[in-house]
Amino acid sequence: MRRVGVILSRWGSWPAWTPLLMHTLRANAKVEFLLVTDVRPAGTLPPNVAVHNVSLDGLLARARATVGSRLVSLGGTDGGKFASGVSANKVNDLKPMYGEIFADLLAEFGWWGHLQEDVVLGDLLTLLPPDVRDGYDVATPAAAPNATGGVRPRGVFMLYRNAESVNRLWRTAATAERVHATPQYLAFDEGGWGALRGHDSLATVLAREAAAGRIRAWHAPGGALAADKLPGVLEPDHWMVACWRRGVLVVNPPPQHARRCVLEGA
């Protein structure tokens, strides 16, 4: 099995840029996208996009039944918080567990991933070509650390081999019980910042497993899609220029290249 399935989970209304997101999903025709949501996006969806109707309560029930979550509620309200007071970002802590939480939806895929809705995609299979699918267990869009080694996961987009040994890696984290019992977002899906700074997170788990030779982790050459906020250029309002042409995405290109991209109808 070498099919690639990517979960895009979103609850409530979809953002204004959803048509652009769908355009980039359509361009990745060899990747299948699973929208896990309680609201279907407006308009006609690309043929490689399937909607799976799952409420926040449904997500919580799945998390309790599959990965032992002890969170009390994920009922949605306005204002960026759920009814229980849980941060709306708390769902991100669960993303490394989607391989188990949504095992039924992912059963036919050789690789699975999770994608955030505010990411514009280039050609995903440049990140996951056949040799990577055959020889690696985890793929991250972040550039590899220089002298420090380790693995740099990204909560906005990650890919995993769909194997039980890989899908259960998060369970080896010393903080796993804390993640399931704490209503606040702990940045478990990334690591190196937030409440788990200096403690186990997905980053430390993957680094430990890679160092022991139990998994092989692939980092994107050049750090494609490495950051959703680039230093300096995007401050203070985090604006950026993205040039997308025939599936090739270039972020903050030199002005002459950006001009050419626009003139040629990117």
PDB file of N, CA and C in Angstrom, residues 27 40 49 56 78 80 86 94 105 107 120 140 177 186 188 205 229 232 248 252 255 263:
ATOM      1  N   ALA A  27      -4.679  20.272  -7.304  1.00  0.00           N
ATOM      2  CA  ALA A  27      -3.430  20.136  -8.061  1.00  0.00           C
ATOM      3  C   ALA A  27      -2.604  18.942  -7.606  1.00  0.00           C
ATOM      4  N   ARG A  40     -19.443  21.154   5.794  1.00  0.00           N
ATOM      5  CA  ARG A  40     -18.888  20.936   4.460  1.00  0.00           C
ATOM      6  C   ARG A  40     -18.530  22.283   3.828  1.00  0.00           C
ATOM      7  N   VAL A  49     -10.899  14.857  -2.872  1.00  0.00           N
ATOM      8  CA  VAL A  49     -11.257  15.327  -1.528  1.00  0.00           C
ATOM      9  C   VAL A  49     -12.551  14.654  -1.093  1.00  0.00           C
ATOM     10  N   LEU A  56     -17.212  17.683  17.057  1.00  0.00           N
ATOM     11  CA  LEU A  56     -16.209  17.742  18.119  1.00  0.00           C
ATOM     12  C   LEU A  56     -16.475  16.683  19.180  1.00  0.00           C
ATOM     13  N   ASP A  78     -17.883  30.366  20.341  1.00  0.00           N
ATOM     14  CA  ASP A  78     -17.128  31.435  19.707  1.00  0.00           C
ATOM     15  C   ASP A  78     -16.020  31.910  20.628  1.00  0.00           C
ATOM     16  N   GLY A  80     -12.696  31.482  20.226  1.00  0.00           N
ATOM     17  CA  GLY A  80     -11.451  30.733  20.218  1.00  0.00           C
ATOM     18  C   GLY A  80     -11.325  29.706  21.321  1.00  0.00           C
ATOM     19  N   VAL A  86     -11.522  24.751  27.210  1.00  0.00           N
ATOM     20  CA  VAL A  86     -10.353  24.211  26.532  1.00  0.00           C
ATOM     21  C   VAL A  86      -9.977  25.122  25.379  1.00  0.00           C
ATOM     22  N   LEU A  94      -3.697  16.456  19.573  1.00  0.00           N
ATOM     23  CA  LEU A  94      -4.157  15.115  19.203  1.00  0.00           C
ATOM     24  C   LEU A  94      -3.687  14.690  17.814  1.00  0.00           C
ATOM     25  N   LEU A 105     -10.575   5.314   8.872  1.00  0.00           N
ATOM     26  CA  LEU A 105     -10.563   6.123   7.660  1.00  0.00           C
ATOM     27  C   LEU A 105      -9.260   5.962   6.880  1.00  0.00           C
ATOM     28  N   ALA A 107      -7.313   3.129   6.762  1.00  0.00           N
ATOM     29  CA  ALA A 107      -6.910   1.724   6.617  1.00  0.00           C
ATOM     30  C   ALA A 107      -6.342   1.396   5.244  1.00  0.00           C
ATOM     31  N   VAL A 120      -0.851  26.742   2.131  1.00  0.00           N
ATOM     32  CA  VAL A 120      -1.000  26.634   0.683  1.00  0.00           C
ATOM     33  C   VAL A 120       0.027  25.615   0.194  1.00  0.00           C
ATOM     34  N   THR A 140       8.861  15.197   7.342  1.00  0.00           N
ATOM     35  CA  THR A 140       8.522  16.520   7.841  1.00  0.00           C
ATOM     36  C   THR A 140       8.935  17.575   6.827  1.00  0.00           C
ATOM     37  N   GLU A 177       0.298  11.135  29.277  1.00  0.00           N
ATOM     38  CA  GLU A 177      -0.834  11.237  30.196  1.00  0.00           C
ATOM     39  C   GLU A 177      -1.181  12.691  30.482  1.00  0.00           C
ATOM     40  N   LEU A 186      -0.590  22.137  24.648  1.00  0.00           N
ATOM     41  CA  LEU A 186       0.768  21.984  25.163  1.00  0.00           C
ATOM     42  C   LEU A 186       1.830  21.975  24.057  1.00  0.00           C
ATOM     43  N   PHE A 188       2.278  19.661  21.940  1.00  0.00           N
ATOM     44  CA  PHE A 188       2.814  18.304  21.854  1.00  0.00           C
ATOM     45  C   PHE A 188       3.105  17.906  20.417  1.00  0.00           C
ATOM     46  N   VAL A 205      10.358  12.551  21.017  1.00  0.00           N
ATOM     47  CA  VAL A 205      10.058  11.143  20.744  1.00  0.00           C
ATOM     48  C   VAL A 205      10.683  10.716  19.427  1.00  0.00           C
ATOM     49  N   LYS A 229       5.515  31.368   9.617  1.00  0.00           N
ATOM     50  CA  LYS A 229       5.881  32.755   9.899  1.00  0.00           C
ATOM     51  C   LYS A 229       7.380  32.882   9.678  1.00  0.00           C
ATOM     52  N   GLY A 232      11.382  38.559  10.346  1.00  0.00           N
ATOM     53  CA  GLY A 232      11.757  39.810   9.705  1.00  0.00           C
ATOM     54  C   GLY A 232      10.807  40.217   8.600  1.00  0.00           C
ATOM     55  N   VAL A 248       4.359  24.396  -8.312  1.00  0.00           N
ATOM     56  CA  VAL A 248       5.605  24.803  -7.663  1.00  0.00           C
ATOM     57  C   VAL A 248       5.312  26.037  -6.825  1.00  0.00           C
ATOM     58  N   ASN A 252       7.938  34.248  -0.684  1.00  0.00           N
ATOM     59  CA  ASN A 252       8.764  35.452  -0.661  1.00  0.00           C
ATOM     60  C   ASN A 252       9.879  35.399  -1.709  1.00  0.00           C
ATOM     61  N   PRO A 255      11.715  40.136  -5.902  1.00  0.00           N
ATOM     62  CA  PRO A 255      10.662  40.917  -6.577  1.00  0.00           C
ATOM     63  C   PRO A 255      10.539  40.643  -8.070  1.00  0.00           C
ATOM     64  N   LEU A 263       2.719  38.123 -13.983  1.00  0.00           N
ATOM     65  CA  LEU A 263       2.511  38.450 -15.393  1.00  0.00           C
ATOM     66  C   LEU A 263       2.220  37.214 -16.245  1.00  0.00           C
TER      67      LEU A 263
END
